[in-house]
Amino acid sequence: MRVLYVIGVLGLVVSSVAQAAAPVVNTSFDLDHLQLSTSRADFWATEGAGRARQWDYRVALTYRYSETSLVYDQDGKKVLAVFGRHLLHLHGGVQLWRWIGIGADIPILLGEQGAAVPGGGAFGDIRLSPRVELLGGDRFGLAVLLGLRLPSGDTARFLGEGLPVFEPRIAAQYNVSIVRIGFNLGARFRAPRQYYDLPVGQEGFASLALAVQPKEYIDVSTELHADTALSGEFGKKRSSPVEWLLGVGGGWAGFRAGFAGGLGLVPGFGAPSYRLLAMLEYHRPPPPPLQKPVEVPPPPTGPPPPLPDLDEELLQPTGMDHERDVTVASGRIELGDPIFFETNLHRIRPKYFDELHQLARVLNSRPDLAVIWIEGHADWTGPPRWNARLSKARAQEVADVLVAHGVAAKRLKPVGFGEARPLEPTPQGVANERNRRVHFYTEEAPDAPLPSMLEAKPPGQNGNAGEAGETK
């Protein structure tokens, strides 16, 4: 019996020693430190700040390949645990209010190579990035992002942390002319774990980005990213990867595509020897700026000069008037060549000047037409608020030209309907010149605008989508 007892004790001792000598292998951490930007498209992997509009949005699909190495010792030999990864990211964000937005990133592993990973695809941890804009100027912006990684990834593939990870950061951006400069500083708080002789725990990270946009449709950027452990491994080479990115992109009307490449400068764990990225995205396009109104001479103070070449019949109030291409009938004023506008512009093209001159001559000859409504319209290629402002600007531009030709300003009532009354309905976003127009009515017209429309507030003062919604 004593012999059996001694044998049992020795077995327990040997087992304990073997377990103590066995390496700790915990793969529940994300090997790749580079995180793609979510809410903003200013940089590849550095979050921007400032210049935010409510309901700005962005949806992007990014493919990336990284020759990322993770090496461990086994019986005195170096073993490549991971040395190549293909990932696809679905990421984007939305600005819920002027100062608050949220972004998200869903990584999908397409494949990887290495001695410590199986084949096939897998999901990574979903990353959420709520953001608060502290400063939102056009020149300088400052934001706080409260990043949170949800434990949805495969912990056996160096994709998932197994527990929630908190990743707050500060994002700053400075804009001057065609140049943007971005800076991020943050920390990664997670439970410590060990992979062979490599400790993985809380980390600090920073990035610096510079972008130049020489043309509206092209953008060149470069970024520097660095991480380090917030522990006894702080500043050590194996726990402090540094990498550099260089990218080029461009787009038009909300669509954007780009390509980037990177190199690992300090070969800490997760730093790539090289990296390739390809991105396709759609974001809400910025509104075009309103044109500066064309200055017209002030209206004459005295009576208009006589018009010797007017037909005498035009001086008589009748049910129908003509001057070449101008017709007044049943409360409507029709032009032989209707006035259409270019996309996103309210200026009048020179080919319509002669026709407006004719219209002014008719109105000056008809003092019985006390009120003339000028109804402006837009197509469906822009946001409703912008279209409401643009259509009113078109009507006002026509009124200014008529006043310059002697028509009393108090007789003219310009009003904008935005996209609410298309002449030819089209799908949203489709341009149609026939919808970018003006109409003329007198008080007798059954479908003339209501007088209350003159009291409508400008977009943004009453909480509605714009004038178009008020004037239907």
Short mmCIF file of C-alpha atoms in Angstrom, two decimals:
data_model
loop_
_atom_site.label_atom_id
_atom_site.label_comp_id
_atom_site.label_asym_id
_atom_site.label_seq_id
_atom_site.Cartn_x
_atom_site.Cartn_y
_atom_site.Cartn_z
CA MET A 1 0.00 0.00 0.00
CA ARG A 2 2.80 2.38 0.85
CA VAL A 3 4.33 1.69 -2.54
CA LEU A 4 1.08 2.55 -4.32
CA TYR A 5 0.75 5.73 -2.27
CA VAL A 6 4.28 6.82 -3.18
CA ILE A 7 3.64 6.09 -6.86
CA GLY A 8 0.43 8.18 -6.76
CA VAL A 9 2.19 11.14 -5.14
CA LEU A 10 5.01 11.00 -7.70
CA GLY A 11 2.44 10.93 -10.53
CA LEU A 12 0.75 14.07 -9.23
CA VAL A 13 4.09 15.82 -8.88
CA VAL A 14 5.15 14.91 -12.41
CA SER A 15 1.80 16.00 -13.81
CA SER A 16 2.01 19.35 -12.01
CA VAL A 17 5.54 19.94 -13.25
CA ALA A 18 4.50 19.10 -16.82
CA GLN A 19 1.54 21.47 -16.67
CA ALA A 20 3.75 24.23 -15.28
CA ALA A 21 6.26 23.67 -18.05
CA ALA A 22 3.62 23.63 -20.80
CA PRO A 23 3.45 26.94 -22.71
CA VAL A 24 0.38 29.17 -22.33
CA VAL A 25 -1.30 29.48 -25.72
CA ASN A 26 -4.17 31.98 -25.81
CA THR A 27 -5.20 33.04 -29.32
CA SER A 28 -8.11 35.25 -28.23
CA PHE A 29 -6.77 38.59 -29.48
CA ASP A 30 -6.87 40.48 -32.77
CA LEU A 31 -3.52 40.18 -34.47
CA ASP A 32 -3.98 43.21 -36.75
CA HIS A 33 -3.71 46.60 -35.05
CA LEU A 34 -4.78 48.71 -38.06
CA GLN A 35 -8.42 49.81 -37.79
CA LEU A 36 -10.18 51.33 -40.80
CA SER A 37 -12.02 54.63 -40.35
CA THR A 38 -15.77 54.31 -40.00
CA SER A 39 -17.79 57.54 -39.92
CA ARG A 40 -15.55 59.74 -42.06
CA ALA A 41 -13.78 59.29 -45.39
CA ASP A 42 -11.04 61.86 -44.76
CA PHE A 43 -8.34 59.19 -44.21
CA TRP A 44 -7.88 55.42 -44.53
CA ALA A 45 -7.35 54.41 -40.90
CA THR A 46 -7.33 57.71 -39.00
CA GLU A 47 -10.68 59.05 -37.82
CA GLY A 48 -11.44 62.61 -38.92
CA ALA A 49 -13.29 65.36 -37.06
CA GLY A 50 -15.25 68.54 -37.77
CA ARG A 51 -17.28 69.56 -40.84
CA ALA A 52 -20.17 67.29 -39.80
CA ARG A 53 -23.73 67.66 -41.10
CA GLN A 54 -26.75 65.91 -39.63
CA TRP A 55 -27.58 62.75 -41.58
CA ASP A 56 -24.21 62.61 -43.27
CA TYR A 57 -23.61 58.93 -43.99
CA ARG A 58 -21.00 56.65 -45.46
CA VAL A 59 -20.98 52.96 -46.51
CA ALA A 60 -17.72 51.34 -47.61
CA LEU A 61 -16.43 47.93 -48.64
CA THR A 62 -12.68 47.44 -48.23
CA TYR A 63 -10.52 44.47 -49.13
CA ARG A 64 -7.14 44.18 -47.47
CA TYR A 65 -4.27 41.75 -47.63
CA SER A 66 -1.48 41.87 -45.09
CA GLU A 67 1.68 39.84 -44.96
CA THR A 68 1.37 39.79 -41.18
CA SER A 69 3.73 37.57 -39.22
CA LEU A 70 3.37 36.06 -35.78
CA VAL A 71 6.34 33.94 -34.73
CA TYR A 72 6.82 31.73 -31.66
CA ASP A 73 9.56 29.40 -30.42
CA GLN A 74 8.95 25.66 -30.40
CA ASP A 75 11.78 23.42 -29.27
CA GLY A 76 14.27 26.11 -30.18
CA LYS A 77 12.83 26.61 -33.67
CA LYS A 78 11.02 29.65 -35.05
CA VAL A 79 7.48 28.78 -36.19
CA LEU A 80 5.31 31.09 -38.33
CA ALA A 81 1.94 30.97 -36.60
CA VAL A 82 0.39 33.42 -39.12
CA PHE A 83 2.01 34.97 -42.17
CA GLY A 84 -0.74 36.08 -44.58
CA ARG A 85 -4.36 37.22 -44.24
CA HIS A 86 -7.18 38.22 -46.62
CA LEU A 87 -9.99 40.25 -45.05
CA LEU A 88 -13.10 42.05 -46.26
CA HIS A 89 -14.50 44.93 -44.20
CA LEU A 90 -18.01 46.35 -44.35
CA HIS A 91 -17.77 49.65 -42.53
CA GLY A 92 -19.44 53.03 -42.38
CA GLY A 93 -21.32 55.46 -40.18
CA VAL A 94 -24.04 58.07 -39.88
CA GLN A 95 -24.19 61.48 -38.20
CA LEU A 96 -27.37 61.26 -36.11
CA TRP A 97 -27.23 64.85 -34.92
CA ARG A 98 -24.96 67.79 -35.52
CA TRP A 99 -22.67 66.69 -32.67
CA ILE A 100 -23.34 62.95 -32.32
CA GLY A 101 -22.70 60.08 -34.75
CA ILE A 102 -21.92 56.39 -34.79
CA GLY A 103 -19.79 54.13 -36.95
CA ALA A 104 -19.36 50.38 -37.29
CA ASP A 105 -16.93 47.89 -38.82
CA ILE A 106 -17.66 44.23 -39.59
CA PRO A 107 -14.49 42.30 -40.55
CA ILE A 108 -14.76 39.04 -42.49
CA LEU A 109 -11.75 36.76 -42.82
CA LEU A 110 -11.58 35.27 -46.32
CA GLY A 111 -8.49 33.17 -45.72
CA GLU A 112 -5.07 33.07 -44.06
CA GLN A 113 -1.89 31.03 -44.00
CA GLY A 114 0.13 29.83 -41.06
CA ALA A 115 0.99 26.88 -38.86
CA ALA A 116 -1.41 27.90 -36.07
CA VAL A 117 -4.56 28.61 -38.07
CA PRO A 118 -7.02 26.38 -39.92
CA GLY A 119 -8.25 27.20 -43.40
CA GLY A 120 -11.53 28.80 -44.40
CA GLY A 121 -13.29 32.03 -43.48
CA ALA A 122 -14.49 33.48 -40.19
CA PHE A 123 -15.92 36.64 -38.66
CA GLY A 124 -13.96 39.11 -36.58
CA ASP A 125 -15.13 41.23 -33.68
CA ILE A 126 -17.73 43.83 -34.64
CA ARG A 127 -16.43 47.28 -33.79
CA LEU A 128 -18.78 50.14 -32.83
CA SER A 129 -17.54 53.75 -32.72
CA PRO A 130 -19.96 56.25 -31.16
CA ARG A 131 -18.56 59.75 -31.61
CA VAL A 132 -19.14 63.16 -30.08
CA GLU A 133 -17.98 66.25 -31.98
CA LEU A 134 -16.44 68.71 -29.51
CA LEU A 135 -15.42 71.26 -32.14
CA GLY A 136 -17.05 71.22 -35.55
CA GLY A 137 -15.51 74.07 -37.51
CA ASP A 138 -14.53 73.94 -41.16
CA ARG A 139 -10.91 74.76 -40.28
CA PHE A 140 -10.39 72.73 -37.07
CA GLY A 141 -12.35 69.79 -35.66
CA LEU A 142 -12.07 67.77 -32.45
CA ALA A 143 -14.03 64.64 -31.57
CA VAL A 144 -14.11 61.88 -28.95
CA LEU A 145 -14.81 58.31 -30.10
CA LEU A 146 -15.91 55.73 -27.54
CA GLY A 147 -14.99 52.58 -29.43
CA LEU A 148 -16.34 49.22 -28.29
CA ARG A 149 -15.46 45.83 -29.75
CA LEU A 150 -18.11 43.16 -29.34
CA PRO A 151 -16.94 39.53 -28.83
CA SER A 152 -18.30 38.19 -32.11
CA GLY A 153 -15.04 37.00 -33.70
CA ASP A 154 -13.37 33.61 -33.90
CA THR A 155 -11.01 33.43 -30.90
CA ALA A 156 -9.11 30.50 -32.44
CA ARG A 157 -8.13 32.57 -35.50
CA PHE A 158 -6.57 35.67 -33.88
CA LEU A 159 -9.78 37.53 -34.81
CA GLY A 160 -11.79 37.74 -31.59
CA GLU A 161 -11.01 38.96 -28.10
CA GLY A 162 -13.56 36.72 -26.37
CA LEU A 163 -14.61 39.66 -24.15
CA PRO A 164 -15.71 43.25 -24.85
CA VAL A 165 -12.82 45.64 -25.45
CA PHE A 166 -13.09 49.39 -24.78
CA GLU A 167 -11.12 51.58 -27.22
CA PRO A 168 -11.62 55.32 -26.59
CA ARG A 169 -9.72 57.81 -28.72
CA ILE A 170 -9.43 61.52 -29.43
CA ALA A 171 -9.55 62.58 -33.08
CA ALA A 172 -8.36 65.99 -34.29
CA GLN A 173 -8.31 67.39 -37.81
CA TYR A 174 -6.98 70.62 -39.31
CA ASN A 175 -7.97 71.76 -42.81
CA VAL A 176 -6.27 74.45 -44.85
CA SER A 177 -6.85 74.95 -48.56
CA ILE A 178 -6.40 71.53 -50.25
CA VAL A 179 -4.60 69.95 -47.25
CA ARG A 180 -6.04 67.90 -44.36
CA ILE A 181 -4.07 66.85 -41.29
CA GLY A 182 -5.46 64.27 -38.87
CA PHE A 183 -4.29 62.94 -35.51
CA ASN A 184 -5.65 60.16 -33.29
CA LEU A 185 -4.60 59.18 -29.78
CA GLY A 186 -6.28 56.36 -27.88
CA ALA A 187 -6.03 53.33 -25.63
CA ARG A 188 -7.20 49.72 -25.78
CA PHE A 189 -8.46 48.26 -22.50
CA ARG A 190 -8.75 44.48 -22.38
CA ALA A 191 -8.05 41.56 -20.09
CA PRO A 192 -4.42 40.33 -20.24
CA ARG A 193 -3.61 37.09 -21.99
CA GLN A 194 -0.47 35.19 -23.05
CA TYR A 195 0.58 33.60 -26.33
CA TYR A 196 3.72 31.54 -25.63
CA ASP A 197 6.24 34.17 -24.48
CA LEU A 198 4.23 37.14 -25.83
CA PRO A 199 2.06 39.01 -23.29
CA VAL A 200 -0.98 40.76 -24.79
CA GLY A 201 -2.94 43.28 -22.75
CA GLN A 202 -3.77 46.94 -22.54
CA GLU A 203 -2.29 49.10 -25.30
CA GLY A 204 -1.93 52.68 -26.40
CA PHE A 205 -2.10 53.72 -30.03
CA ALA A 206 -1.66 56.83 -32.14
CA SER A 207 -1.82 57.82 -35.80
CA LEU A 208 -0.84 60.85 -37.86
CA ALA A 209 -2.29 61.45 -41.34
CA LEU A 210 -1.74 63.94 -44.13
CA ALA A 211 -4.00 64.21 -47.20
CA VAL A 212 -3.87 66.48 -50.23
CA GLN A 213 -6.81 66.97 -52.63
CA PRO A 214 -5.52 68.90 -55.66
CA LYS A 215 -8.74 68.22 -57.57
CA GLU A 216 -12.28 67.46 -56.46
CA TYR A 217 -12.02 63.98 -57.92
CA ILE A 218 -8.56 62.93 -56.66
CA ASP A 219 -7.08 62.55 -53.18
CA VAL A 220 -3.60 61.46 -52.04
CA SER A 221 -2.88 60.58 -48.40
CA THR A 222 -0.19 59.13 -46.17
CA GLU A 223 -0.49 57.84 -42.60
CA LEU A 224 1.76 56.64 -39.78
CA HIS A 225 0.36 54.23 -37.15
CA ALA A 226 1.99 53.11 -33.91
CA ASP A 227 0.96 50.88 -30.98
CA THR A 228 2.66 49.91 -27.75
CA ALA A 229 1.84 47.97 -24.59
CA LEU A 230 0.75 49.89 -21.48
CA SER A 231 2.62 47.53 -19.19
CA GLY A 232 6.11 46.19 -18.59
CA GLU A 233 6.33 45.67 -22.37
CA PHE A 234 5.96 49.44 -22.98
CA GLY A 235 8.27 50.54 -25.77
CA LYS A 236 9.67 47.06 -26.39
CA LYS A 237 10.10 46.24 -30.02
CA ARG A 238 8.01 43.07 -30.10
CA SER A 239 5.02 44.86 -28.49
CA SER A 240 5.33 48.17 -30.37
CA PRO A 241 4.48 47.76 -34.08
CA VAL A 242 4.75 50.80 -36.36
CA GLU A 243 3.55 50.94 -39.96
CA TRP A 244 3.21 53.45 -42.79
CA LEU A 245 0.44 53.78 -45.40
CA LEU A 246 0.29 55.59 -48.73
CA GLY A 247 -3.00 55.78 -50.60
CA VAL A 248 -4.71 57.43 -53.55
CA GLY A 249 -8.43 57.74 -54.19
CA GLY A 250 -11.02 59.73 -56.00
CA GLY A 251 -14.66 59.87 -56.89
CA TRP A 252 -17.62 61.82 -58.11
CA ALA A 253 -21.21 62.48 -56.98
CA GLY A 254 -20.90 60.51 -53.74
CA PHE A 255 -19.03 57.49 -55.12
CA ARG A 256 -15.39 56.99 -54.24
CA ALA A 257 -12.74 54.33 -54.86
CA GLY A 258 -9.19 54.07 -53.61
CA PHE A 259 -6.07 51.95 -53.34
CA ALA A 260 -3.37 51.97 -50.67
CA GLY A 261 -0.20 50.13 -49.72
CA GLY A 262 1.77 50.00 -46.51
CA LEU A 263 4.99 48.80 -44.95
CA GLY A 264 5.87 47.70 -41.43
CA LEU A 265 8.56 49.99 -40.01
CA VAL A 266 8.95 48.38 -36.58
CA PRO A 267 8.27 44.62 -36.61
CA GLY A 268 6.21 44.30 -33.44
CA PHE A 269 3.60 41.55 -33.32
CA GLY A 270 0.95 42.16 -35.96
CA ALA A 271 3.07 44.60 -37.98
CA PRO A 272 2.94 43.64 -41.67
CA SER A 273 5.96 43.31 -43.85
CA TYR A 274 3.63 44.88 -46.41
CA ARG A 275 -0.09 45.60 -46.75
CA LEU A 276 -2.49 46.21 -49.68
CA LEU A 277 -5.96 47.80 -49.53
CA ALA A 278 -8.72 48.45 -52.07
CA MET A 279 -11.85 50.38 -51.16
CA LEU A 280 -15.22 51.27 -52.74
CA GLU A 281 -17.65 53.56 -50.93
CA TYR A 282 -20.69 55.76 -51.23
CA HIS A 283 -21.27 58.79 -49.04
CA ARG A 284 -23.75 61.62 -48.93
CA PRO A 285 -22.42 64.24 -51.33
CA PRO A 286 -21.95 67.76 -49.96
CA PRO A 287 -24.45 70.39 -51.13
CA PRO A 288 -23.15 72.71 -53.82
CA PRO A 289 -22.65 76.29 -52.63
CA LEU A 290 -25.30 78.83 -53.54
CA GLN A 291 -24.14 81.20 -56.23
CA LYS A 292 -23.71 84.84 -55.40
CA PRO A 293 -26.79 86.64 -56.75
CA VAL A 294 -26.19 88.56 -59.96
CA GLU A 295 -26.26 92.26 -59.27
CA VAL A 296 -28.79 94.11 -61.39
CA PRO A 297 -29.27 97.86 -61.69
CA PRO A 298 -31.91 99.43 -59.41
CA PRO A 299 -35.39 99.86 -60.89
CA PRO A 300 -36.15 103.22 -62.46
CA THR A 301 -37.81 105.73 -60.15
CA GLY A 302 -39.97 107.39 -62.75
CA PRO A 303 -42.41 106.05 -65.31
CA PRO A 304 -40.93 103.76 -67.96
CA PRO A 305 -39.94 105.41 -71.23
CA PRO A 306 -42.36 105.09 -74.12
CA LEU A 307 -42.06 102.04 -76.28
CA PRO A 308 -42.63 103.23 -79.83
CA ASP A 309 -42.50 99.81 -81.42
CA LEU A 310 -45.28 98.25 -79.31
CA ASP A 311 -48.41 97.23 -81.13
CA GLU A 312 -51.35 99.37 -80.09
CA GLU A 313 -53.45 96.29 -79.36
CA LEU A 314 -51.07 95.32 -76.57
CA LEU A 315 -52.02 98.51 -74.75
CA GLN A 316 -55.62 97.35 -74.49
CA PRO A 317 -56.63 94.87 -71.73
CA THR A 318 -57.89 91.79 -73.55
CA GLY A 319 -58.21 88.13 -72.75
CA MET A 320 -55.15 87.25 -74.82
CA ASP A 321 -51.93 89.14 -75.49
CA HIS A 322 -49.07 88.38 -77.86
CA GLU A 323 -45.63 89.85 -78.43
CA ARG A 324 -43.85 87.42 -80.64
CA ASP A 325 -43.44 84.44 -78.27
CA VAL A 326 -45.24 85.81 -75.15
CA THR A 327 -48.86 84.77 -74.55
CA VAL A 328 -51.18 85.91 -71.73
CA ALA A 329 -54.36 83.86 -71.51
CA SER A 330 -56.61 82.42 -68.77
CA GLY A 331 -54.42 83.73 -66.00
CA ARG A 332 -51.25 82.11 -67.35
CA ILE A 333 -48.27 83.72 -69.06
CA GLU A 334 -46.59 81.42 -71.53
CA LEU A 335 -43.26 81.89 -73.27
CA GLY A 336 -42.63 80.37 -76.66
CA ASP A 337 -39.28 79.09 -75.42
CA PRO A 338 -39.68 78.09 -71.73
CA ILE A 339 -36.84 79.06 -69.43
CA PHE A 340 -34.80 76.08 -68.17
CA PHE A 341 -31.78 76.14 -65.86
CA GLU A 342 -28.52 74.23 -65.59
CA THR A 343 -28.04 71.70 -62.81
CA ASN A 344 -27.53 73.30 -59.38
CA LEU A 345 -27.44 76.83 -60.89
CA HIS A 346 -29.91 79.71 -60.78
CA ARG A 347 -28.30 81.98 -63.35
CA ILE A 348 -30.25 82.70 -66.51
CA ARG A 349 -28.61 81.64 -69.75
CA PRO A 350 -28.08 84.46 -72.30
CA LYS A 351 -30.35 82.81 -74.88
CA TYR A 352 -33.37 83.70 -72.70
CA PHE A 353 -32.58 87.42 -72.31
CA ASP A 354 -34.51 88.49 -75.41
CA GLU A 355 -37.58 86.54 -74.33
CA LEU A 356 -37.54 88.09 -70.86
CA HIS A 357 -37.23 91.51 -72.48
CA GLN A 358 -40.37 90.75 -74.50
CA LEU A 359 -42.14 89.62 -71.31
CA ALA A 360 -41.18 92.87 -69.56
CA ARG A 361 -42.63 94.88 -72.47
CA VAL A 362 -45.93 93.01 -72.23
CA LEU A 363 -46.16 93.43 -68.44
CA ASN A 364 -45.36 97.15 -68.69
CA SER A 365 -48.18 97.48 -71.21
CA ARG A 366 -50.66 95.66 -68.95
CA PRO A 367 -51.04 97.61 -65.68
CA ASP A 368 -54.28 95.67 -65.09
CA LEU A 369 -52.13 92.60 -64.27
CA ALA A 370 -51.46 93.76 -60.72
CA VAL A 371 -49.81 90.55 -59.45
CA ILE A 372 -47.58 88.18 -61.42
CA TRP A 373 -46.49 85.00 -59.67
CA ILE A 374 -43.09 83.58 -60.69
CA GLU A 375 -42.96 79.93 -59.71
CA GLY A 376 -39.49 78.30 -59.53
CA HIS A 377 -38.84 74.55 -59.69
CA ALA A 378 -35.96 72.05 -59.34
CA ASP A 379 -35.36 68.45 -60.35
CA TRP A 380 -34.64 65.53 -58.01
CA THR A 381 -30.83 65.55 -58.05
CA GLY A 382 -30.26 67.22 -54.66
CA PRO A 383 -31.51 67.24 -51.05
CA PRO A 384 -35.02 68.72 -50.56
CA ARG A 385 -33.78 71.71 -48.55
CA TRP A 386 -31.26 72.63 -51.21
CA ASN A 387 -33.85 72.25 -53.99
CA ALA A 388 -36.28 74.53 -52.12
CA ARG A 389 -33.64 77.25 -51.81
CA LEU A 390 -32.46 76.75 -55.40
CA SER A 391 -35.96 76.99 -56.91
CA LYS A 392 -36.69 80.19 -54.97
CA ALA A 393 -33.36 81.64 -56.16
CA ARG A 394 -34.32 80.86 -59.78
CA ALA A 395 -37.66 82.63 -59.42
CA GLN A 396 -35.96 85.61 -57.76
CA GLU A 397 -33.35 85.79 -60.53
CA VAL A 398 -36.11 86.07 -63.15
CA ALA A 399 -37.88 88.72 -61.07
CA ASP A 400 -34.67 90.75 -60.82
CA VAL A 401 -34.25 90.75 -64.60
CA LEU A 402 -37.85 91.89 -65.12
CA VAL A 403 -37.40 94.69 -62.58
CA ALA A 404 -34.27 95.76 -64.44
CA HIS A 405 -36.46 96.15 -67.53
CA GLY A 406 -38.94 98.44 -65.80
CA VAL A 407 -41.49 96.08 -64.22
CA ALA A 408 -42.47 97.27 -60.73
CA ALA A 409 -41.03 94.96 -58.09
CA LYS A 410 -44.23 95.04 -56.01
CA ARG A 411 -46.10 93.33 -58.87
CA LEU A 412 -43.75 90.30 -58.89
CA LYS A 413 -44.13 87.47 -56.36
CA PRO A 414 -41.32 84.87 -56.71
CA VAL A 415 -41.87 81.58 -54.88
CA GLY A 416 -39.98 78.27 -54.86
CA PHE A 417 -41.54 74.81 -54.97
CA GLY A 418 -38.32 72.80 -54.88
CA GLU A 419 -38.88 69.33 -56.34
CA ALA A 420 -42.56 69.15 -55.31
CA ARG A 421 -44.12 69.83 -58.74
CA PRO A 422 -42.08 68.07 -61.45
CA LEU A 423 -43.16 68.59 -65.03
CA GLU A 424 -41.82 65.11 -65.85
CA PRO A 425 -41.52 62.84 -62.75
CA THR A 426 -38.21 60.95 -62.59
CA PRO A 427 -36.57 58.59 -60.06
CA GLN A 428 -34.74 60.26 -57.17
CA GLY A 429 -31.31 61.53 -58.24
CA VAL A 430 -32.09 61.62 -61.98
CA ALA A 431 -31.48 65.00 -63.64
CA ASN A 432 -34.11 66.42 -65.98
CA GLU A 433 -33.76 69.89 -67.49
CA ARG A 434 -37.53 70.24 -68.03
CA ASN A 435 -38.02 70.14 -64.25
CA ARG A 436 -35.50 72.97 -63.68
CA ARG A 437 -37.84 75.74 -64.84
CA VAL A 438 -40.03 78.74 -64.00
CA HIS A 439 -43.76 79.39 -64.64
CA PHE A 440 -45.70 82.65 -64.67
CA TYR A 441 -49.24 83.17 -63.35
CA THR A 442 -51.59 86.08 -62.73
CA GLU A 443 -54.10 86.31 -59.91
CA GLU A 444 -56.80 84.93 -62.18
CA ALA A 445 -55.02 81.60 -62.69
CA PRO A 446 -56.84 78.71 -60.92
CA ASP A 447 -53.54 77.01 -60.04
CA ALA A 448 -51.58 80.11 -59.01
CA PRO A 449 -49.66 79.87 -55.70
CA LEU A 450 -51.53 80.85 -52.54
CA PRO A 451 -50.66 84.21 -50.93
CA SER A 452 -49.68 82.38 -47.72
CA MET A 453 -46.68 80.94 -49.54
CA LEU A 454 -44.99 84.32 -49.41
CA GLU A 455 -44.86 84.01 -45.63
CA ALA A 456 -43.09 80.60 -45.68
CA LYS A 457 -39.96 80.51 -43.57
CA PRO A 458 -36.62 79.68 -45.12
CA PRO A 459 -35.41 76.08 -44.80
CA GLY A 460 -34.05 75.22 -41.37
CA GLN A 461 -36.13 77.76 -39.36
CA ASN A 462 -39.19 75.64 -38.77
CA GLY A 463 -37.85 72.08 -38.49
CA ASN A 464 -39.40 70.93 -41.77
CA ALA A 465 -37.54 69.43 -44.69
CA GLY A 466 -37.76 72.63 -46.68
CA GLU A 467 -40.02 74.96 -48.63
CA ALA A 468 -41.05 72.22 -51.02
CA GLY A 469 -42.84 70.40 -48.22
CA GLU A 470 -44.65 73.58 -47.14
CA THR A 471 -45.89 74.68 -50.51
CA LYS A 472 -47.41 71.59 -52.03
#
